[in-house]
C-alpha positions as a LaTeX table, in Angstrom:
\begin{tabular}{lrrr}
\hline
Residue & $x$ (\AA) & $y$ (\AA) & $z$ (\AA) \\
\hline
Met1 & 109.47 & 51.05 & 116.17 \\
Ala2 & 110.96 & 54.12 & 117.74 \\
Gly3 & 110.95 & 57.34 & 115.75 \\
Leu4 & 114.04 & 57.91 & 113.69 \\
Val5 & 115.17 & 61.46 & 114.31 \\
Ile6 & 117.49 & 62.67 & 111.60 \\
Asn7 & 119.89 & 65.35 & 112.79 \\
Ser8 & 123.46 & 66.45 & 112.26 \\
Asn9 & 124.67 & 63.09 & 113.59 \\
Tyr10 & 122.79 & 61.25 & 110.85 \\
Ala11 & 124.19 & 61.26 & 107.31 \\
Gly12 & 126.50 & 64.15 & 108.09 \\
Gly13 & 125.18 & 67.56 & 107.14 \\
Leu14 & 122.30 & 66.11 & 105.17 \\
Val15 & 119.55 & 67.71 & 107.21 \\
Gly16 & 121.21 & 71.12 & 107.10 \\
Thr17 & 121.11 & 70.90 & 103.31 \\
Ile18 & 117.51 & 69.69 & 103.26 \\
Val19 & 116.34 & 72.42 & 105.63 \\
Arg20 & 118.22 & 75.10 & 103.68 \\
Asn21 & 116.61 & 73.91 & 100.44 \\
Ala22 & 113.17 & 73.89 & 102.07 \\
Leu23 & 113.42 & 77.48 & 103.31 \\
Leu24 & 115.65 & 79.05 & 100.65 \\
Gly25 & 115.12 & 76.80 & 97.64 \\
Asn26 & 112.65 & 79.02 & 95.82 \\
Glu27 & 113.07 & 81.36 & 92.89 \\
Thr28 & 112.79 & 84.60 & 94.86 \\
Ile29 & 115.44 & 83.71 & 97.44 \\
Ser30 & 117.76 & 81.73 & 95.17 \\
Arg31 & 118.00 & 84.71 & 92.78 \\
Asn32 & 119.05 & 86.96 & 95.69 \\
Leu33 & 116.10 & 89.29 & 95.12 \\
Val34 & 115.46 & 90.04 & 98.79 \\
Ala35 & 117.45 & 90.34 & 102.01 \\
Val36 & 117.36 & 87.12 & 104.05 \\
His37 & 117.47 & 87.06 & 107.86 \\
Glu38 & 117.90 & 83.94 & 109.95 \\
Ala39 & 116.83 & 83.89 & 113.59 \\
Pro40 & 116.26 & 81.07 & 116.10 \\
Glu41 & 113.22 & 82.85 & 117.52 \\
Asn42 & 110.00 & 83.68 & 115.67 \\
Gln43 & 110.94 & 87.34 & 115.24 \\
Val44 & 113.59 & 89.27 & 113.33 \\
Asn45 & 114.47 & 92.88 & 114.09 \\
Ile46 & 115.64 & 94.89 & 111.07 \\
Arg47 & 117.70 & 97.91 & 112.09 \\
Thr48 & 118.08 & 100.87 & 109.76 \\
Phe49 & 120.37 & 103.86 & 110.26 \\
Asp50 & 120.20 & 107.14 & 108.40 \\
Val51 & 122.57 & 110.08 & 108.79 \\
Ala52 & 121.18 & 113.55 & 108.11 \\
Thr53 & 123.08 & 115.72 & 105.62 \\
Ala54 & 122.66 & 118.92 & 107.63 \\
Gly55 & 125.67 & 119.44 & 109.84 \\
Phe56 & 127.60 & 116.47 & 108.42 \\
Trp57 & 130.16 & 118.76 & 106.77 \\
Gln58 & 131.16 & 121.83 & 108.77 \\
Asp59 & 133.84 & 124.48 & 108.75 \\
Tyr60 & 137.05 & 123.38 & 110.41 \\
Thr61 & 137.39 & 123.96 & 114.12 \\
Pro62 & 139.75 & 122.36 & 116.67 \\
Asp63 & 136.78 & 121.87 & 118.99 \\
Phe64 & 133.73 & 119.72 & 118.42 \\
Pro65 & 131.14 & 121.66 & 116.35 \\
Ile66 & 128.88 & 123.65 & 118.61 \\
Asn67 & 125.69 & 122.38 & 116.97 \\
Gly68 & 126.60 & 118.76 & 117.61 \\
Gly69 & 127.06 & 117.69 & 114.03 \\
Ser70 & 124.77 & 115.58 & 111.90 \\
Glu71 & 122.05 & 113.59 & 113.59 \\
Met72 & 121.95 & 109.82 & 113.13 \\
Asn73 & 118.42 & 108.43 & 112.99 \\
Tyr74 & 117.58 & 104.85 & 113.92 \\
Thr75 & 114.50 & 102.86 & 113.04 \\
Gln76 & 113.59 & 99.26 & 113.72 \\
Ser77 & 111.17 & 97.06 & 111.82 \\
Thr78 & 110.08 & 93.59 & 112.81 \\
Ile79 & 109.47 & 90.43 & 110.83 \\
Thr80 & 107.06 & 88.19 & 112.70 \\
Met81 & 107.68 & 84.63 & 111.56 \\
Asn82 & 104.67 & 82.35 & 111.78 \\
Pro83 & 105.37 & 78.67 & 112.53 \\
Phe84 & 103.95 & 75.93 & 110.34 \\
Thr85 & 104.41 & 72.19 & 109.88 \\
Val86 & 105.56 & 70.39 & 106.75 \\
Ala87 & 104.37 & 66.79 & 106.57 \\
Gln88 & 104.09 & 64.01 & 104.02 \\
Thr89 & 103.37 & 60.27 & 104.07 \\
Phe90 & 104.61 & 57.40 & 101.95 \\
Asp91 & 103.55 & 53.76 & 101.56 \\
Pro92 & 106.69 & 51.61 & 101.09 \\
Glu93 & 104.51 & 48.85 & 99.61 \\
Leu94 & 104.40 & 50.96 & 96.43 \\
Leu95 & 108.04 & 50.04 & 95.90 \\
Arg96 & 107.58 & 46.31 & 96.28 \\
Gly97 & 107.98 & 45.81 & 92.53 \\
Tyr98 & 111.05 & 48.01 & 92.29 \\
Trp99 & 113.11 & 46.97 & 95.29 \\
Gly100 & 114.29 & 43.50 & 96.22 \\
Ala101 & 113.01 & 41.70 & 99.26 \\
Glu102 & 116.21 & 42.48 & 101.10 \\
Ala103 & 115.58 & 46.22 & 100.65 \\
Leu104 & 112.06 & 46.28 & 102.09 \\
Gln105 & 112.26 & 44.81 & 105.54 \\
Gly106 & 109.28 & 43.33 & 107.35 \\
Val107 & 106.08 & 41.62 & 106.26 \\
Leu108 & 102.60 & 43.21 & 106.30 \\
Thr109 & 103.35 & 45.60 & 109.14 \\
Lys110 & 106.24 & 47.70 & 110.32 \\
Arg111 & 107.76 & 47.75 & 106.86 \\
Ser112 & 110.74 & 50.10 & 106.47 \\
Ile113 & 112.48 & 51.64 & 103.52 \\
Pro114 & 116.20 & 52.05 & 102.78 \\
Thr115 & 118.00 & 55.06 & 104.15 \\
Asp116 & 118.96 & 56.36 & 100.70 \\
Leu117 & 115.30 & 56.32 & 99.67 \\
Gln118 & 114.37 & 58.17 & 102.85 \\
Val119 & 116.90 & 60.82 & 101.86 \\
Ser120 & 115.34 & 61.06 & 98.38 \\
Leu121 & 111.87 & 61.50 & 99.85 \\
Leu122 & 113.10 & 64.15 & 102.29 \\
Asp123 & 114.78 & 65.98 & 99.43 \\
Tyr124 & 111.50 & 65.92 & 97.51 \\
Met125 & 109.74 & 67.32 & 100.58 \\
Ala126 & 112.22 & 70.21 & 100.59 \\
Gln127 & 111.74 & 70.84 & 96.87 \\
Lys128 & 107.95 & 70.81 & 97.26 \\
Asn129 & 108.20 & 73.23 & 100.17 \\
Gly130 & 110.35 & 75.51 & 98.03 \\
Thr131 & 107.74 & 75.49 & 95.27 \\
Leu132 & 104.96 & 76.50 & 97.67 \\
Met133 & 107.20 & 79.07 & 99.37 \\
Thr134 & 107.88 & 80.68 & 95.98 \\
Glu135 & 104.23 & 81.70 & 95.76 \\
Ala136 & 103.59 & 82.29 & 99.46 \\
Ile137 & 106.38 & 84.87 & 99.77 \\
Trp138 & 104.34 & 87.09 & 97.44 \\
Ala139 & 100.72 & 85.94 & 97.67 \\
Gly140 & 100.51 & 84.82 & 101.31 \\
Asp141 & 97.55 & 86.13 & 103.31 \\
Thr142 & 96.70 & 84.97 & 106.82 \\
Ser143 & 93.03 & 85.85 & 106.24 \\
Phe144 & 92.71 & 83.09 & 103.64 \\
Val145 & 90.88 & 79.94 & 104.71 \\
Gly146 & 91.75 & 76.37 & 103.80 \\
Thr147 & 94.87 & 77.06 & 101.72 \\
Tyr148 & 98.62 & 76.75 & 102.14 \\
Leu149 & 98.87 & 80.48 & 101.43 \\
Asn150 & 97.47 & 81.41 & 104.86 \\
Lys151 & 100.60 & 80.68 & 106.91 \\
Phe152 & 102.02 & 84.24 & 106.73 \\
Asp153 & 101.36 & 87.50 & 104.88 \\
Gly154 & 103.33 & 87.91 & 101.65 \\
Phe155 & 104.90 & 91.01 & 100.11 \\
Val156 & 101.81 & 91.93 & 98.06 \\
Lys157 & 99.59 & 92.24 & 101.14 \\
Val158 & 102.30 & 93.93 & 103.21 \\
Ile159 & 103.03 & 96.53 & 100.52 \\
Arg160 & 99.34 & 97.24 & 99.87 \\
Ala161 & 98.79 & 97.90 & 103.58 \\
Asn162 & 101.75 & 100.29 & 103.97 \\
Thr163 & 100.68 & 103.92 & 103.70 \\
Asp164 & 104.25 & 105.11 & 103.15 \\
Val165 & 104.43 & 103.39 & 99.76 \\
Asp166 & 104.24 & 105.69 & 96.72 \\
Phe167 & 101.23 & 104.35 & 94.81 \\
Val168 & 101.07 & 105.62 & 91.23 \\
Ala169 & 97.90 & 107.42 & 90.17 \\
Ser170 & 95.16 & 105.77 & 88.12 \\
Pro171 & 96.32 & 102.15 & 88.13 \\
Ala172 & 94.59 & 100.10 & 85.46 \\
Ala173 & 94.12 & 96.46 & 84.55 \\
Val174 & 96.84 & 94.80 & 82.49 \\
Thr175 & 95.11 & 92.88 & 79.72 \\
Asn176 & 97.56 & 92.94 & 76.83 \\
Ala177 & 101.05 & 93.95 & 75.72 \\
Ala178 & 100.21 & 97.65 & 75.45 \\
Thr179 & 98.76 & 97.92 & 78.97 \\
Ala180 & 101.76 & 96.07 & 80.40 \\
Tyr181 & 104.02 & 98.67 & 78.79 \\
Thr182 & 101.82 & 101.47 & 80.16 \\
Met183 & 102.10 & 100.05 & 83.68 \\
Leu184 & 105.89 & 99.90 & 83.49 \\
Thr185 & 106.01 & 103.44 & 82.11 \\
Lys186 & 103.94 & 104.77 & 85.03 \\
Ile187 & 106.23 & 103.09 & 87.53 \\
Tyr188 & 109.42 & 104.26 & 85.84 \\
Asn189 & 108.22 & 107.86 & 85.54 \\
Ala190 & 107.39 & 107.92 & 89.26 \\
Ile191 & 110.86 & 106.78 & 90.37 \\
Pro192 & 112.63 & 109.82 & 91.91 \\
Ala193 & 115.84 & 110.80 & 90.15 \\
Asp194 & 117.77 & 110.52 & 93.42 \\
Leu195 & 116.70 & 106.88 & 93.66 \\
Leu196 & 117.11 & 106.12 & 89.97 \\
Tyr197 & 120.72 & 107.32 & 89.95 \\
Ser198 & 121.67 & 106.52 & 93.53 \\
Ala199 & 124.79 & 104.65 & 94.60 \\
Ser200 & 122.54 & 101.63 & 95.18 \\
Arg201 & 121.15 & 101.69 & 91.64 \\
Ala202 & 122.50 & 98.19 & 91.01 \\
Gly203 & 119.84 & 96.90 & 93.41 \\
Leu204 & 116.96 & 98.81 & 91.80 \\
Lys205 & 114.40 & 96.46 & 90.30 \\
Ile206 & 110.84 & 96.38 & 89.00 \\
Phe207 & 108.94 & 93.35 & 90.27 \\
Met208 & 106.00 & 91.94 & 88.30 \\
Gly209 & 104.00 & 88.71 & 88.02 \\
Asn210 & 104.06 & 85.95 & 85.44 \\
Val211 & 101.04 & 87.10 & 83.44 \\
Asp212 & 102.21 & 90.70 & 83.06 \\
Trp213 & 105.77 & 89.53 & 82.33 \\
Lys214 & 104.42 & 87.52 & 79.40 \\
Phe215 & 102.60 & 90.61 & 78.12 \\
Tyr216 & 105.83 & 92.61 & 78.40 \\
Gln217 & 107.68 & 89.99 & 76.36 \\
Asp218 & 104.89 & 90.13 & 73.75 \\
Tyr219 & 105.24 & 93.93 & 73.63 \\
Gln220 & 108.93 & 93.70 & 72.85 \\
Ile221 & 108.33 & 91.18 & 70.07 \\
Thr222 & 105.26 & 92.71 & 68.43 \\
Thr223 & 105.80 & 96.45 & 68.96 \\
Gln224 & 109.55 & 96.86 & 69.27 \\
Gln225 & 110.27 & 94.04 & 66.83 \\
Tyr226 & 112.74 & 92.49 & 69.27 \\
Lys227 & 114.01 & 89.22 & 67.82 \\
Gly228 & 116.44 & 88.19 & 70.53 \\
Pro229 & 119.47 & 85.93 & 70.18 \\
Ala230 & 117.27 & 83.00 & 69.13 \\
Val231 & 113.73 & 82.36 & 67.95 \\
Asp232 & 112.85 & 80.71 & 71.27 \\
Ala233 & 114.47 & 83.38 & 73.48 \\
Glu234 & 112.54 & 85.77 & 75.71 \\
Gly235 & 112.87 & 89.52 & 75.44 \\
Ile236 & 115.18 & 91.63 & 77.55 \\
Asp237 & 114.66 & 91.72 & 81.31 \\
Ser238 & 114.96 & 95.47 & 81.79 \\
Phe239 & 112.93 & 98.63 & 81.20 \\
Leu240 & 114.87 & 101.79 & 80.31 \\
Gly241 & 117.88 & 100.35 & 82.09 \\
Val242 & 116.03 & 99.19 & 85.23 \\
Lys243 & 116.11 & 95.46 & 85.92 \\
Val244 & 112.69 & 93.78 & 85.58 \\
Val245 & 112.14 & 90.51 & 87.45 \\
Arg246 & 109.30 & 88.02 & 87.18 \\
Cys247 & 107.99 & 86.53 & 90.42 \\
Thr248 & 105.40 & 83.77 & 90.80 \\
Gly249 & 102.59 & 84.89 & 93.10 \\
Ile250 & 102.37 & 88.55 & 92.10 \\
Pro251 & 98.89 & 89.19 & 90.65 \\
Ser252 & 98.27 & 90.89 & 87.33 \\
Gly253 & 98.07 & 94.66 & 87.60 \\
Phe254 & 100.37 & 94.75 & 90.62 \\
Ala255 & 104.00 & 95.75 & 90.06 \\
Phe256 & 106.47 & 97.92 & 91.91 \\
Ala257 & 109.99 & 99.31 & 91.87 \\
Cys258 & 112.40 & 99.42 & 94.79 \\
Ile259 & 115.96 & 98.69 & 95.79 \\
Ser260 & 116.17 & 95.12 & 96.96 \\
Asp261 & 119.01 & 92.63 & 96.90 \\
Gln262 & 120.48 & 90.05 & 99.26 \\
Ser263 & 123.87 & 91.75 & 98.93 \\
Met264 & 122.41 & 95.09 & 100.11 \\
Pro265 & 120.53 & 94.29 & 103.35 \\
Asp266 & 121.00 & 97.80 & 104.76 \\
Val267 & 119.21 & 99.53 & 101.87 \\
Ser268 & 117.02 & 96.67 & 100.66 \\
Ala269 & 113.27 & 97.29 & 100.90 \\
Leu270 & 112.26 & 93.62 & 100.88 \\
His271 & 113.14 & 91.29 & 103.75 \\
Tyr272 & 112.47 & 87.58 & 104.31 \\
Gly273 & 112.87 & 86.01 & 107.74 \\
Cys274 & 113.18 & 82.31 & 108.55 \\
Asp275 & 114.11 & 80.28 & 111.59 \\
Ser276 & 117.28 & 78.27 & 112.05 \\
Leu277 & 118.88 & 76.77 & 108.95 \\
Lys278 & 121.27 & 74.69 & 111.02 \\
Ala279 & 121.36 & 70.93 & 110.95 \\
Glu280 & 120.58 & 70.61 & 114.66 \\
Arg281 & 116.87 & 70.90 & 114.00 \\
Ser282 & 114.95 & 67.62 & 113.68 \\
Ile283 & 113.14 & 65.89 & 110.87 \\
Leu284 & 111.02 & 63.08 & 112.27 \\
Val285 & 110.62 & 59.90 & 110.24 \\
Asp286 & 108.27 & 57.30 & 111.71 \\
Phe287 & 105.16 & 55.23 & 111.08 \\
Thr288 & 102.04 & 57.37 & 111.24 \\
Ser289 & 100.50 & 55.02 & 113.85 \\
Asn290 & 101.17 & 51.65 & 115.48 \\
Leu291 & 98.76 & 49.94 & 113.09 \\
Ser292 & 99.77 & 51.72 & 109.90 \\
Asn293 & 102.17 & 50.82 & 107.13 \\
Leu294 & 102.40 & 54.50 & 106.12 \\
Ile295 & 105.66 & 56.23 & 106.92 \\
Gly296 & 105.40 & 59.92 & 107.82 \\
Phe297 & 107.95 & 62.69 & 107.43 \\
Arg298 & 107.54 & 65.84 & 109.52 \\
Thr299 & 109.43 & 69.00 & 110.34 \\
Asp300 & 108.48 & 72.48 & 111.53 \\
Phe301 & 109.46 & 75.82 & 110.01 \\
Ala302 & 108.76 & 79.50 & 110.56 \\
Ala303 & 108.85 & 82.28 & 107.97 \\
Gly304 & 107.62 & 85.80 & 107.30 \\
Val305 & 108.30 & 88.96 & 105.27 \\
Gln306 & 108.56 & 92.71 & 105.92 \\
Val307 & 109.36 & 95.91 & 104.00 \\
Thr308 & 111.55 & 98.83 & 105.02 \\
Asn309 & 112.21 & 102.15 & 103.30 \\
Ala310 & 108.61 & 101.94 & 102.15 \\
Asn311 & 108.68 & 105.54 & 100.91 \\
Gln312 & 111.12 & 104.33 & 98.25 \\
Ile313 & 108.71 & 101.71 & 96.92 \\
Ile314 & 106.83 & 102.87 & 93.80 \\
Cys315 & 103.80 & 100.65 & 93.24 \\
His316 & 101.17 & 100.17 & 90.53 \\
Asn317 & 98.36 & 98.59 & 92.52 \\
Tyr318 & 95.36 & 97.60 & 90.43 \\
Val319 & 92.75 & 95.58 & 92.32 \\
Ala320 & 90.03 & 94.04 & 90.19 \\
\hline
\end{tabular}
């Protein structure tokens, strides 16, 4: 049986949707928390422009100002996207009791499954990839061995390695509601006023992990006596007016503030790069070998992260 290559000519734009869900269907990207860059090659160049204030406004003259005016600075950062393969197998015999004989073609070998079921399995593959990507975006580390988290470096490692980041003094472990509040206070107090009240304030956020988020919710309930709109509701998702977001993959004791939002790519500090989201890419569906009943699904992706404006990232970095 020849390999069935699903592309834009098969089931319409199905593959484009599946690929988009696989690369973007995770909680960090779907909530527009970071700037997203798509590139057909395994590298994304992030260009940043900054105009100096000095010389920008000058006294009127009919000629061009003699000092040349304000200087525009240009910097370029690079997201290196590491390629990796997504693969899963399925035994159609498992469905023998659920599908009629006319749906499962073939006997003993070279058994196939209906197209609509193939689509369901591909959709599950995309959802599973999104779940793993949710954690890898933050906790990825290429030095890890034998884990799905070693495909590319995540934001935690990238931020920790950047010497331009403003690391708050005396970071401490977060072990309860009170220490979670202390961590947020240290971060907030270290945010420069010019950043706190900048024109891009709407994109200012404090990022923290699941464990510390739970402690912060406990603090609001036990210390501030926050009751919320319902008995099963979480506390507020802000700290002194700054948006606080919970992200799977951020370790306890690590939290940071910065401007980051998909709608503000020019000033966003957090950037996620992925290869083509278009439907022209291939998802291969075929038997895993000539003598196997197992059907395999395979596609290849590339992804990576990078930070810019690192001097505007305020980080509480406790390492146990």
